[in-house]
Amino acid sequence: MNRIFGKVLYKGRIVEAGIEFEETILKVGKNVKGNKVKGLILPAAIDVHVHFRDFNESHKETIETGSLSAIHGGVCLVVDQPNCKPVVDSLEIYEKRMRKAEKKIYCDYSLNLALTNSNCGKIAEILEKLRKKYTVPAVGEVFLEHTNPDLQIGYETLRNVLETNKIRLTIHAEDPKLVEAGTPNFKYRPEEAEVSAVNSCLMLSRTELLHFCHISTTTALELLKNSSSTCEVTPHHLLLSIKDYSRLKEFINVNPPLREKPLLEHLNDFDVIASDHAPHTPEEKKDGLPGFPGVETMYPIIVSLIKDGIIGIGAVERLTSIPAKIFGFDRLRYGEIEVGKFANFAVFDFSKETRINSRNLHSMCGWTPYEGFKAIFPNEVWLRGERVIPEEARLGRVL
Ligand code: DOR
Ligand code: ZN
């Protein structure tokens, strides 16, 4: 039995309270006495969009290094995307990846199933079998535009899958008709590509099953605000823009690309903040590959912005309780500091603000687009009742 005491985010407000817990939280209240914790006790984050590579891309990230990076950033649960090499599009590959994760993982882990042109007729059957053993939060990130033709999904296929399955689909919304190849890619992947794709998807049926990944334009956001779908924003679309080209140079490519203006002032219109942690080596970035690492820096940057009063504490629910509800992790005890939920905490000491330095991060890719940015990294992280930072116990499990 553990007891900690301090400033806690509880029922949407910061209160002085104690928390009594084992694997799950037993009591929360001002009369619960415990070891005084220095810092703000927040629920650990759920990052519903990471690419932990591994398999044939273990030169740039593995499930082990990605999850180590996650836990150091206060993230207790990730949803890995299936566009690995090989693509996670079958029962066998899904099981292989989960078995690999089980061996060495520092945070809790779940995995989306890919939708490809080859597996679209069998998706219900694959899901039914997988769900006997695993959670499978969603099908996705579904690519409407992709260099691999098997991963480039047409609207008709999407419509069929939506009409015949009851599973959440997470969509990478860029219309292939409006996208060209080239670098820097913000010149070749216009805003209209995203707007057109979101528009077309919202004309399909059962749009309450759609979750839109990394929305980057205010026009698409307006469409989504009036829909039954949910959407997410990345830290890079919140904070960076094409003005960062002079700083990031050939490292600037990310899909969807950075836009003219960052989206921070629109934060409250998004349901979820997710990193789209997409590591590539510096050599690969110089060759134009799109993607930014971000799982470790996401929560620390957000907390620093909260400390400075630039955004409100409401940002935290976009990293915790809201993604938990959308993807069903709330029923599995994730997402908030509340009796009955897992004791997953990240403690942030506001006096420990630092500047991000890629040498201190744990991703294998070795660089960050946030070099020099202000951040407050968690000084303690608790995963299902065990303190894993600073101790670094190996405790993660697969869902
Ligand atoms: O920039 C990106 N990189 N966007 C994506 O949608 C995929 C990702 C990756 O897997 O590298
Ligand atoms: Zn992605």
mmCIF file of C-alpha atoms and ligand atoms in Angstrom:
data_model
loop_
_atom_site.group_PDB
_atom_site.id
_atom_site.type_symbol
_atom_site.label_atom_id
_atom_site.label_comp_id
_atom_site.label_asym_id
_atom_site.label_seq_id
_atom_site.Cartn_x
_atom_site.Cartn_y
_atom_site.Cartn_z
ATOM 1 C CA MET A 1 0.000 0.000 0.000
ATOM 2 C CA ASN A 2 1.317 3.467 -0.965
ATOM 3 C CA ARG A 3 0.215 6.897 0.143
ATOM 4 C CA ILE A 4 1.333 10.174 -1.418
ATOM 5 C CA PHE A 5 0.181 13.697 -0.674
ATOM 6 C CA GLY A 6 0.421 16.916 -2.646
ATOM 7 C CA LYS A 7 -1.231 19.064 -5.269
ATOM 8 C CA VAL A 8 -3.341 16.723 -7.401
ATOM 9 C CA LEU A 9 -5.464 17.167 -10.523
ATOM 10 C CA TYR A 10 -8.710 15.649 -9.273
ATOM 11 C CA LYS A 11 -12.134 15.974 -10.927
ATOM 12 C CA GLY A 12 -10.798 18.703 -13.221
ATOM 13 C CA ARG A 13 -9.377 20.892 -10.434
ATOM 14 C CA ILE A 14 -6.050 21.183 -8.644
ATOM 15 C CA VAL A 15 -6.559 20.310 -4.970
ATOM 16 C CA GLU A 16 -4.343 19.468 -1.977
ATOM 17 C CA ALA A 17 -5.036 15.807 -1.368
ATOM 18 C CA GLY A 18 -3.604 12.435 -0.501
ATOM 19 C CA ILE A 19 -3.839 9.357 -2.721
ATOM 20 C CA GLU A 20 -3.867 5.844 -1.316
ATOM 21 C CA PHE A 21 -3.119 3.164 -3.875
ATOM 22 C CA GLU A 22 -1.862 -0.261 -4.735
ATOM 23 C CA GLU A 23 -2.062 -1.170 -8.424
ATOM 24 C CA THR A 24 -5.245 0.898 -8.519
ATOM 25 C CA ILE A 25 -6.307 3.978 -6.588
ATOM 26 C CA LEU A 26 -8.095 3.158 -3.336
ATOM 27 C CA LYS A 27 -8.784 6.600 -1.871
ATOM 28 C CA VAL A 28 -8.347 10.258 -2.789
ATOM 29 C CA GLY A 29 -9.031 12.992 -0.274
ATOM 30 C CA LYS A 30 -7.647 15.772 1.857
ATOM 31 C CA ASN A 31 -7.760 13.535 4.914
ATOM 32 C CA VAL A 32 -5.591 10.843 3.331
ATOM 33 C CA LYS A 33 -2.106 11.370 4.788
ATOM 34 C CA GLY A 34 0.987 10.353 2.808
ATOM 35 C CA ASN A 35 4.553 11.157 1.726
ATOM 36 C CA LYS A 36 4.668 14.734 0.576
ATOM 37 C CA VAL A 37 5.418 14.914 -3.148
ATOM 38 C CA LYS A 38 7.240 17.927 -4.579
ATOM 39 C CA GLY A 39 5.375 18.911 -7.706
ATOM 40 C CA LEU A 40 1.982 18.676 -9.328
ATOM 41 C CA ILE A 41 0.547 15.142 -9.469
ATOM 42 C CA LEU A 42 -1.131 14.661 -12.856
ATOM 43 C CA PRO A 43 -2.552 11.540 -14.490
ATOM 44 C CA ALA A 44 0.089 9.954 -16.729
ATOM 45 C CA ALA A 45 -0.586 10.523 -20.430
ATOM 46 C CA ILE A 46 -1.991 8.190 -23.063
ATOM 47 C CA ASP A 47 -0.394 8.781 -26.467
ATOM 48 C CA VAL A 48 -2.813 7.325 -29.018
ATOM 49 C CA HIS A 49 -0.507 7.886 -31.991
ATOM 50 C CA VAL A 50 3.070 6.568 -32.020
ATOM 51 C CA HIS A 51 5.189 4.749 -34.595
ATOM 52 C CA PHE A 52 7.603 2.542 -32.665
ATOM 53 C CA ARG A 53 9.057 0.996 -35.891
ATOM 54 C CA ASP A 54 11.048 -2.090 -34.831
ATOM 55 C CA PHE A 55 10.768 -5.194 -37.074
ATOM 56 C CA ASN A 56 12.755 -4.279 -40.227
ATOM 57 C CA GLU A 57 13.234 -0.659 -39.117
ATOM 58 C CA SER A 58 14.946 -1.291 -35.797
ATOM 59 C CA HIS A 59 17.831 0.966 -36.847
ATOM 60 C CA LYS A 60 15.656 4.015 -36.039
ATOM 61 C CA GLU A 61 13.449 2.898 -33.141
ATOM 62 C CA THR A 62 12.379 -0.253 -31.340
ATOM 63 C CA ILE A 63 9.424 -0.925 -29.084
ATOM 64 C CA GLU A 64 11.957 -0.956 -26.249
ATOM 65 C CA THR A 65 13.510 2.453 -27.011
ATOM 66 C CA GLY A 66 10.208 4.048 -27.998
ATOM 67 C CA SER A 67 8.577 2.959 -24.751
ATOM 68 C CA LEU A 68 11.600 4.116 -22.731
ATOM 69 C CA SER A 69 11.194 7.502 -24.381
ATOM 70 C CA ALA A 70 7.446 7.440 -23.594
ATOM 71 C CA ILE A 71 7.822 6.716 -19.891
ATOM 72 C CA HIS A 72 10.453 9.452 -19.469
ATOM 73 C CA GLY A 73 7.894 11.835 -20.950
ATOM 74 C CA GLY A 74 5.170 10.837 -18.483
ATOM 75 C CA VAL A 75 3.303 8.613 -20.961
ATOM 76 C CA CYS A 76 2.019 5.375 -19.396
ATOM 77 C CA LEU A 77 0.151 3.916 -22.381
ATOM 78 C CA VAL A 78 0.748 4.159 -26.130
ATOM 79 C CA VAL A 79 -1.184 3.123 -29.200
ATOM 80 C CA ASP A 80 1.300 2.000 -31.830
ATOM 81 C CA GLN A 81 0.437 2.426 -35.495
ATOM 82 C CA PRO A 82 0.618 -0.527 -37.862
ATOM 83 C CA ASN A 83 2.505 0.959 -40.843
ATOM 84 C CA CYS A 84 5.604 -0.982 -39.820
ATOM 85 C CA LYS A 85 7.731 -3.114 -42.106
ATOM 86 C CA PRO A 86 6.068 -5.593 -42.427
ATOM 87 C CA VAL A 87 2.662 -3.908 -42.114
ATOM 88 C CA VAL A 88 0.528 -5.194 -39.206
ATOM 89 C CA ASP A 89 -2.357 -6.394 -41.382
ATOM 90 C CA SER A 90 -2.909 -9.977 -40.227
ATOM 91 C CA LEU A 91 -3.484 -12.048 -37.137
ATOM 92 C CA GLU A 92 0.016 -13.519 -37.386
ATOM 93 C CA ILE A 93 1.893 -10.197 -37.654
ATOM 94 C CA TYR A 94 -0.238 -8.597 -34.940
ATOM 95 C CA GLU A 95 0.534 -11.477 -32.573
ATOM 96 C CA LYS A 96 4.220 -11.390 -33.493
ATOM 97 C CA ARG A 97 4.429 -7.702 -32.605
ATOM 98 C CA MET A 98 2.559 -8.137 -29.340
ATOM 99 C CA ARG A 99 4.848 -11.013 -28.355
ATOM 100 C CA LYS A 100 7.835 -8.806 -29.103
ATOM 101 C CA ALA A 101 6.386 -5.968 -27.004
ATOM 102 C CA GLU A 102 5.716 -8.335 -24.112
ATOM 103 C CA LYS A 103 9.420 -9.160 -23.871
ATOM 104 C CA LYS A 104 10.740 -5.664 -23.199
ATOM 105 C CA ILE A 105 8.500 -2.678 -22.752
ATOM 106 C CA TYR A 106 8.648 0.241 -20.312
ATOM 107 C CA CYS A 107 5.082 1.503 -20.635
ATOM 108 C CA ASP A 108 1.745 -0.180 -21.379
ATOM 109 C CA TYR A 109 1.182 -0.907 -25.028
ATOM 110 C CA SER A 110 -1.611 -1.411 -27.492
ATOM 111 C CA LEU A 111 -1.593 -1.695 -31.249
ATOM 112 C CA ASN A 112 -3.910 -0.675 -34.075
ATOM 113 C CA LEU A 113 -4.620 -3.041 -36.946
ATOM 114 C CA ALA A 114 -3.809 -1.838 -40.481
ATOM 115 C CA LEU A 115 -6.395 -1.509 -43.214
ATOM 116 C CA THR A 116 -4.916 -2.468 -46.583
ATOM 117 C CA ASN A 117 -6.389 -3.169 -49.977
ATOM 118 C CA SER A 118 -5.432 -6.811 -49.465
ATOM 119 C CA ASN A 119 -7.044 -7.325 -46.052
ATOM 120 C CA CYS A 120 -10.143 -5.102 -46.370
ATOM 121 C CA GLY A 121 -12.465 -8.017 -47.158
ATOM 122 C CA LYS A 122 -11.265 -9.953 -44.116
ATOM 123 C CA ILE A 123 -11.003 -7.177 -41.542
ATOM 124 C CA ALA A 124 -14.053 -8.287 -39.508
ATOM 125 C CA GLU A 125 -12.761 -11.843 -39.337
ATOM 126 C CA ILE A 126 -9.229 -10.769 -38.287
ATOM 127 C CA LEU A 127 -10.633 -8.425 -35.648
ATOM 128 C CA GLU A 128 -12.922 -11.035 -34.190
ATOM 129 C CA LYS A 129 -10.021 -13.425 -33.697
ATOM 130 C CA LEU A 130 -7.671 -10.745 -32.350
ATOM 131 C CA ARG A 131 -10.207 -9.411 -29.877
ATOM 132 C CA LYS A 132 -10.370 -12.762 -28.103
ATOM 133 C CA LYS A 133 -6.860 -11.992 -26.920
ATOM 134 C CA TYR A 134 -6.105 -8.284 -27.369
ATOM 135 C CA THR A 135 -7.827 -4.911 -27.010
ATOM 136 C CA VAL A 136 -7.223 -3.604 -30.608
ATOM 137 C CA PRO A 137 -8.300 0.017 -29.978
ATOM 138 C CA ALA A 138 -8.836 0.901 -33.645
ATOM 139 C CA VAL A 139 -8.137 0.202 -37.291
ATOM 140 C CA GLY A 140 -5.635 2.763 -38.511
ATOM 141 C CA GLU A 141 -3.864 5.068 -39.090
ATOM 142 C CA VAL A 142 -5.759 4.586 -42.381
ATOM 143 C CA PHE A 143 -3.839 6.315 -45.180
ATOM 144 C CA LEU A 144 -5.872 7.875 -47.986
ATOM 145 C CA GLU A 145 -2.547 8.849 -49.594
ATOM 146 C CA HIS A 146 0.533 6.608 -49.406
ATOM 147 C CA THR A 147 3.528 5.603 -51.520
ATOM 148 C CA ASN A 148 2.709 1.938 -50.811
ATOM 149 C CA PRO A 149 -0.348 1.223 -53.037
ATOM 150 C CA ASP A 150 -1.593 -1.473 -50.653
ATOM 151 C CA LEU A 151 -1.825 1.177 -47.884
ATOM 152 C CA GLN A 152 -3.555 3.809 -50.023
ATOM 153 C CA ILE A 153 -7.236 3.325 -49.203
ATOM 154 C CA GLY A 154 -10.034 4.661 -51.425
ATOM 155 C CA TYR A 155 -13.247 6.213 -50.061
ATOM 156 C CA GLU A 156 -15.318 3.254 -51.352
ATOM 157 C CA THR A 157 -13.263 0.787 -49.335
ATOM 158 C CA LEU A 158 -13.611 3.030 -46.316
ATOM 159 C CA ARG A 159 -17.376 3.157 -46.788
ATOM 160 C CA ASN A 160 -17.583 -0.653 -46.973
ATOM 161 C CA VAL A 161 -15.505 -1.120 -43.840
ATOM 162 C CA LEU A 162 -17.574 1.446 -41.939
ATOM 163 C CA GLU A 163 -20.845 -0.143 -42.964
ATOM 164 C CA THR A 164 -19.838 -3.689 -42.105
ATOM 165 C CA ASN A 165 -17.823 -3.269 -38.877
ATOM 166 C CA LYS A 166 -18.250 -1.547 -35.589
ATOM 167 C CA ILE A 167 -14.710 -0.441 -34.896
ATOM 168 C CA ARG A 168 -13.159 2.972 -34.599
ATOM 169 C CA LEU A 169 -11.099 3.992 -37.636
ATOM 170 C CA THR A 170 -8.330 6.522 -37.305
ATOM 171 C CA ILE A 171 -7.813 8.439 -40.520
ATOM 172 C CA HIS A 172 -4.778 10.163 -42.018
ATOM 173 C CA ALA A 173 -6.756 12.680 -44.039
ATOM 174 C CA GLU A 174 -4.872 13.919 -47.097
ATOM 175 C CA ASP A 175 -6.464 13.548 -50.511
ATOM 176 C CA PRO A 176 -4.068 11.851 -52.995
ATOM 177 C CA LYS A 177 -5.468 13.853 -55.921
ATOM 178 C CA LEU A 178 -4.163 17.050 -54.315
ATOM 179 C CA VAL A 179 -0.787 15.835 -53.059
ATOM 180 C CA GLU A 180 2.475 15.880 -54.989
ATOM 181 C CA ALA A 181 5.901 14.559 -54.106
ATOM 182 C CA GLY A 182 8.635 17.088 -53.344
ATOM 183 C CA THR A 183 10.602 18.763 -50.624
ATOM 184 C CA PRO A 184 10.127 20.869 -48.520
ATOM 185 C CA ASN A 185 6.811 19.060 -48.458
ATOM 186 C CA PHE A 186 4.737 22.009 -47.209
ATOM 187 C CA LYS A 187 4.989 23.295 -50.783
ATOM 188 C CA TYR A 188 3.538 20.082 -52.236
ATOM 189 C CA ARG A 189 0.901 18.967 -49.713
ATOM 190 C CA PRO A 190 -1.571 21.866 -49.647
ATOM 191 C CA GLU A 191 -4.180 22.600 -46.976
ATOM 192 C CA GLU A 192 -6.902 21.705 -49.517
ATOM 193 C CA ALA A 193 -5.688 18.097 -49.528
ATOM 194 C CA GLU A 194 -6.633 17.774 -45.851
ATOM 195 C CA VAL A 195 -9.864 19.741 -46.169
ATOM 196 C CA SER A 196 -11.016 17.720 -49.169
ATOM 197 C CA ALA A 197 -10.232 14.396 -47.456
ATOM 198 C CA VAL A 198 -12.046 15.391 -44.242
ATOM 199 C CA ASN A 199 -15.025 16.584 -46.305
ATOM 200 C CA SER A 200 -15.222 13.327 -48.251
ATOM 201 C CA CYS A 201 -14.887 11.192 -45.111
ATOM 202 C CA LEU A 202 -17.636 13.149 -43.350
ATOM 203 C CA MET A 203 -19.978 12.265 -46.218
ATOM 204 C CA LEU A 204 -19.617 8.566 -45.430
ATOM 205 C CA SER A 205 -22.007 6.859 -43.043
ATOM 206 C CA ARG A 206 -21.392 6.155 -39.336
ATOM 207 C CA THR A 207 -18.935 8.998 -39.027
ATOM 208 C CA GLU A 208 -19.102 8.700 -35.228
ATOM 209 C CA LEU A 209 -16.637 5.834 -35.727
ATOM 210 C CA LEU A 210 -14.073 8.117 -37.368
ATOM 211 C CA HIS A 211 -11.182 9.674 -35.483
ATOM 212 C CA PHE A 212 -9.066 12.096 -37.505
ATOM 213 C CA CYS A 213 -5.339 11.992 -36.816
ATOM 214 C CA HIS A 214 -3.108 15.087 -36.705
ATOM 215 C CA ILE A 215 -5.445 17.761 -38.093
ATOM 216 C CA SER A 216 -3.343 20.684 -39.318
ATOM 217 C CA THR A 217 -5.774 23.256 -40.756
ATOM 218 C CA THR A 218 -8.447 25.462 -39.166
ATOM 219 C CA THR A 219 -10.792 24.777 -42.111
ATOM 220 C CA ALA A 220 -10.779 21.025 -41.450
ATOM 221 C CA LEU A 221 -11.103 21.716 -37.733
ATOM 222 C CA GLU A 222 -14.255 23.801 -38.357
ATOM 223 C CA LEU A 223 -15.789 20.931 -40.342
ATOM 224 C CA LEU A 224 -14.949 18.489 -37.552
ATOM 225 C CA LYS A 225 -16.363 20.712 -34.807
ATOM 226 C CA ASN A 226 -19.779 20.302 -36.413
ATOM 227 C CA SER A 227 -19.491 16.548 -36.883
ATOM 228 C CA SER A 228 -19.880 13.422 -34.778
ATOM 229 C CA SER A 229 -16.232 12.428 -35.415
ATOM 230 C CA THR A 230 -13.311 13.101 -33.076
ATOM 231 C CA CYS A 231 -9.949 14.596 -33.929
ATOM 232 C CA GLU A 232 -6.427 15.029 -32.659
ATOM 233 C CA VAL A 233 -3.659 17.589 -32.930
ATOM 234 C CA THR A 234 0.095 17.052 -32.619
ATOM 235 C CA PRO A 235 2.467 19.210 -30.566
ATOM 236 C CA HIS A 236 4.217 20.178 -33.824
ATOM 237 C CA HIS A 237 1.036 21.485 -35.451
ATOM 238 C CA LEU A 238 0.235 23.337 -32.217
ATOM 239 C CA LEU A 239 3.644 24.989 -31.951
ATOM 240 C CA LEU A 240 5.576 24.966 -35.218
ATOM 241 C CA SER A 241 4.963 26.470 -38.656
ATOM 242 C CA ILE A 242 6.707 26.931 -41.978
ATOM 243 C CA LYS A 243 8.635 29.759 -40.278
ATOM 244 C CA ASP A 244 10.615 26.954 -38.624
ATOM 245 C CA TYR A 245 12.069 26.056 -42.029
ATOM 246 C CA SER A 246 15.066 28.339 -41.463
ATOM 247 C CA ARG A 247 15.811 26.416 -38.242
ATOM 248 C CA LEU A 248 14.849 22.839 -39.194
ATOM 249 C CA LYS A 249 15.979 22.992 -42.848
ATOM 250 C CA GLU A 250 15.807 19.538 -44.455
ATOM 251 C CA PHE A 251 14.413 18.097 -41.217
ATOM 252 C CA ILE A 252 11.136 19.979 -41.789
ATOM 253 C CA ASN A 253 9.183 17.254 -43.622
ATOM 254 C CA VAL A 254 6.233 15.793 -41.746
ATOM 255 C CA ASN A 255 2.844 14.609 -43.017
ATOM 256 C CA PRO A 256 0.596 16.493 -42.920
ATOM 257 C CA PRO A 257 3.109 19.320 -43.293
ATOM 258 C CA LEU A 258 3.630 22.326 -41.074
ATOM 259 C CA ARG A 259 1.386 25.216 -42.094
ATOM 260 C CA GLU A 260 1.644 28.992 -42.147
ATOM 261 C CA LYS A 261 0.383 29.346 -38.589
ATOM 262 C CA PRO A 262 0.632 27.097 -35.541
ATOM 263 C CA LEU A 263 -2.695 25.970 -34.025
ATOM 264 C CA LEU A 264 -2.112 26.638 -30.337
ATOM 265 C CA GLU A 265 -4.940 29.183 -30.048
ATOM 266 C CA HIS A 266 -7.343 26.471 -31.307
ATOM 267 C CA LEU A 267 -6.265 23.842 -28.777
ATOM 268 C CA ASN A 268 -9.639 23.718 -27.035
ATOM 269 C CA ASP A 269 -11.404 22.715 -30.257
ATOM 270 C CA PHE A 270 -9.442 19.467 -30.475
ATOM 271 C CA ASP A 271 -10.465 16.337 -28.595
ATOM 272 C CA VAL A 272 -7.002 14.853 -28.242
ATOM 273 C CA ILE A 273 -3.325 15.788 -28.266
ATOM 274 C CA ALA A 274 -1.171 12.941 -29.633
ATOM 275 C CA SER A 275 2.461 13.012 -30.665
ATOM 276 C CA ASP A 276 2.513 11.104 -34.000
ATOM 277 C CA HIS A 277 5.985 10.083 -32.785
ATOM 278 C CA ALA A 278 7.530 9.178 -36.161
ATOM 279 C CA PRO A 279 11.301 8.796 -35.774
ATOM 280 C CA HIS A 280 13.726 8.727 -38.705
ATOM 281 C CA THR A 281 17.502 8.958 -38.536
ATOM 282 C CA PRO A 282 19.189 12.277 -39.454
ATOM 283 C CA GLU A 283 20.432 10.666 -42.704
ATOM 284 C CA GLU A 284 16.885 9.619 -43.620
ATOM 285 C CA LYS A 285 15.587 13.097 -42.790
ATOM 286 C CA LYS A 286 18.165 14.554 -45.175
ATOM 287 C CA ASP A 287 16.687 12.226 -47.828
ATOM 288 C CA GLY A 288 13.287 13.842 -47.177
ATOM 289 C CA LEU A 289 11.499 11.211 -45.081
ATOM 290 C CA PRO A 290 8.519 12.739 -43.252
ATOM 291 C CA GLY A 291 8.051 12.519 -39.498
ATOM 292 C CA PHE A 292 9.085 13.996 -36.127
ATOM 293 C CA PRO A 293 9.855 12.191 -32.879
ATOM 294 C CA GLY A 294 7.717 13.534 -30.025
ATOM 295 C CA VAL A 295 6.448 11.009 -27.482
ATOM 296 C CA GLU A 296 8.951 12.108 -24.806
ATOM 297 C CA THR A 297 8.672 15.867 -25.278
ATOM 298 C CA MET A 298 4.867 16.191 -25.644
ATOM 299 C CA TYR A 299 3.733 16.267 -22.002
ATOM 300 C CA PRO A 300 6.821 18.215 -20.762
ATOM 301 C CA ILE A 301 6.224 20.988 -23.324
ATOM 302 C CA ILE A 302 2.499 21.111 -22.515
ATOM 303 C CA VAL A 303 3.233 21.359 -18.779
ATOM 304 C CA SER A 304 5.699 24.180 -19.391
ATOM 305 C CA LEU A 305 3.015 26.060 -21.382
ATOM 306 C CA ILE A 306 0.559 25.507 -18.520
ATOM 307 C CA LYS A 307 3.106 26.824 -16.018
ATOM 308 C CA ASP A 308 3.575 29.973 -18.087
ATOM 309 C CA GLY A 309 -0.202 30.483 -18.286
ATOM 310 C CA ILE A 310 -0.154 30.195 -22.094
ATOM 311 C CA ILE A 311 -2.661 27.328 -22.015
ATOM 312 C CA GLY A 312 -4.993 26.109 -19.273
ATOM 313 C CA ILE A 313 -4.967 22.931 -17.207
ATOM 314 C CA GLY A 314 -7.736 21.646 -19.537
ATOM 315 C CA ALA A 315 -4.945 20.598 -21.925
ATOM 316 C CA VAL A 316 -4.228 17.677 -19.589
ATOM 317 C CA GLU A 317 -7.564 15.966 -20.242
ATOM 318 C CA ARG A 318 -6.715 15.951 -23.961
ATOM 319 C CA LEU A 319 -3.723 13.771 -23.070
ATOM 320 C CA THR A 320 -5.530 11.563 -20.549
ATOM 321 C CA SER A 321 -9.266 11.153 -19.905
ATOM 322 C CA ILE A 322 -10.559 12.139 -23.363
ATOM 323 C CA PRO A 323 -8.373 9.729 -25.400
ATOM 324 C CA ALA A 324 -9.176 7.104 -22.750
ATOM 325 C CA LYS A 325 -12.897 7.529 -23.403
ATOM 326 C CA ILE A 326 -12.610 7.653 -27.200
ATOM 327 C CA PHE A 327 -10.594 4.438 -27.432
ATOM 328 C CA GLY A 328 -12.186 2.534 -24.544
ATOM 329 C CA PHE A 329 -9.190 2.692 -22.184
ATOM 330 C CA ASP A 330 -11.362 4.242 -19.474
ATOM 331 C CA ARG A 331 -13.058 0.838 -19.036
ATOM 332 C CA LEU A 332 -9.570 -0.662 -18.653
ATOM 333 C CA ARG A 333 -8.856 1.761 -15.766
ATOM 334 C CA TYR A 334 -6.711 4.333 -17.578
ATOM 335 C CA GLY A 335 -7.012 8.079 -17.934
ATOM 336 C CA GLU A 336 -7.648 9.854 -14.633
ATOM 337 C CA ILE A 337 -6.839 10.090 -10.968
ATOM 338 C CA GLU A 338 -9.947 8.527 -9.518
ATOM 339 C CA VAL A 339 -10.813 5.670 -7.168
ATOM 340 C CA GLY A 340 -10.760 2.384 -9.087
ATOM 341 C CA LYS A 341 -8.445 3.629 -11.860
ATOM 342 C CA PHE A 342 -4.824 2.536 -12.248
ATOM 343 C CA ALA A 343 -2.325 4.480 -10.148
ATOM 344 C CA ASN A 344 -0.649 6.021 -13.219
ATOM 345 C CA PHE A 345 0.816 9.383 -12.271
ATOM 346 C CA ALA A 346 3.322 11.853 -13.656
ATOM 347 C CA VAL A 347 4.672 14.381 -11.155
ATOM 348 C CA PHE A 348 5.922 17.702 -12.501
ATOM 349 C CA ASP A 349 7.971 20.081 -10.373
ATOM 350 C CA PHE A 350 7.457 23.553 -11.856
ATOM 351 C CA SER A 351 10.802 24.716 -10.452
ATOM 352 C CA LYS A 352 12.597 22.115 -12.624
ATOM 353 C CA GLU A 353 12.040 23.709 -16.015
ATOM 354 C CA THR A 354 14.836 22.913 -18.505
ATOM 355 C CA ARG A 355 15.636 23.310 -22.179
ATOM 356 C CA ILE A 356 15.158 20.281 -24.426
ATOM 357 C CA ASN A 357 18.424 18.701 -25.499
ATOM 358 C CA SER A 358 18.264 15.741 -27.900
ATOM 359 C CA ARG A 359 21.201 14.098 -26.084
ATOM 360 C CA ASN A 360 19.014 13.614 -23.010
ATOM 361 C CA LEU A 361 16.137 11.966 -24.892
ATOM 362 C CA HIS A 362 15.697 8.206 -25.206
ATOM 363 C CA SER A 363 14.518 7.717 -28.791
ATOM 364 C CA MET A 364 17.055 6.025 -31.049
ATOM 365 C CA CYS A 365 16.648 8.650 -33.766
ATOM 366 C CA GLY A 366 18.921 11.090 -31.921
ATOM 367 C CA TRP A 367 17.295 14.409 -32.836
ATOM 368 C CA THR A 368 14.234 16.506 -31.976
ATOM 369 C CA PRO A 369 12.454 19.395 -33.699
ATOM 370 C CA TYR A 370 12.172 21.018 -30.230
ATOM 371 C CA GLU A 371 15.881 21.512 -29.493
ATOM 372 C CA GLY A 372 16.161 24.348 -26.957
ATOM 373 C CA PHE A 373 12.402 24.523 -26.229
ATOM 374 C CA LYS A 374 11.328 24.984 -22.613
ATOM 375 C CA ALA A 375 10.033 21.822 -20.936
ATOM 376 C CA ILE A 376 9.301 20.346 -17.536
ATOM 377 C CA PHE A 377 10.062 16.627 -17.529
ATOM 378 C CA PRO A 378 8.351 14.508 -14.865
ATOM 379 C CA ASN A 379 10.553 13.879 -11.841
ATOM 380 C CA GLU A 380 8.409 10.875 -10.872
ATOM 381 C CA VAL A 381 6.312 8.529 -12.989
ATOM 382 C CA TRP A 382 4.145 5.819 -11.467
ATOM 383 C CA LEU A 383 2.856 2.938 -13.574
ATOM 384 C CA ARG A 384 0.076 0.812 -12.086
ATOM 385 C CA GLY A 385 1.216 1.610 -8.555
ATOM 386 C CA GLU A 386 5.004 1.214 -9.042
ATOM 387 C CA ARG A 387 7.375 4.152 -9.300
ATOM 388 C CA VAL A 388 9.197 3.600 -12.629
ATOM 389 C CA ILE A 389 10.898 6.992 -12.837
ATOM 390 C CA PRO A 390 13.487 7.555 -11.417
ATOM 391 C CA GLU A 391 13.765 3.804 -10.677
ATOM 392 C CA GLU A 392 13.190 2.530 -14.249
ATOM 393 C CA ALA A 393 11.642 -0.822 -13.391
ATOM 394 C CA ARG A 394 10.532 -2.835 -16.401
ATOM 395 C CA LEU A 395 6.851 -3.115 -15.931
ATOM 396 C CA GLY A 396 4.930 -2.382 -19.109
ATOM 397 C CA ARG A 397 2.349 -4.798 -20.390
ATOM 398 C CA VAL A 398 0.401 -5.300 -23.568
ATOM 399 C CA LEU A 399 -3.346 -4.791 -23.789
HETATM 400 O O1 DOR B 1 5.127 12.395 -41.061
HETATM 401 C C1 DOR B 1 4.625 11.289 -40.971
HETATM 402 N N1 DOR B 1 5.367 10.206 -40.677
HETATM 403 N N2 DOR B 1 3.325 11.167 -41.173
HETATM 404 C C2 DOR B 1 2.743 9.971 -41.260
HETATM 405 O O2 DOR B 1 1.573 9.913 -41.459
HETATM 406 C C3 DOR B 1 3.523 8.734 -41.129
HETATM 407 C C4 DOR B 1 4.738 8.968 -40.352
HETATM 408 C C5 DOR B 1 5.731 7.834 -40.425
HETATM 409 O O3 DOR B 1 5.313 6.681 -40.184
HETATM 410 O O4 DOR B 1 6.898 8.087 -40.685
HETATM 411 ZN ZN ZN B 2 1.214 8.692 -37.856
#
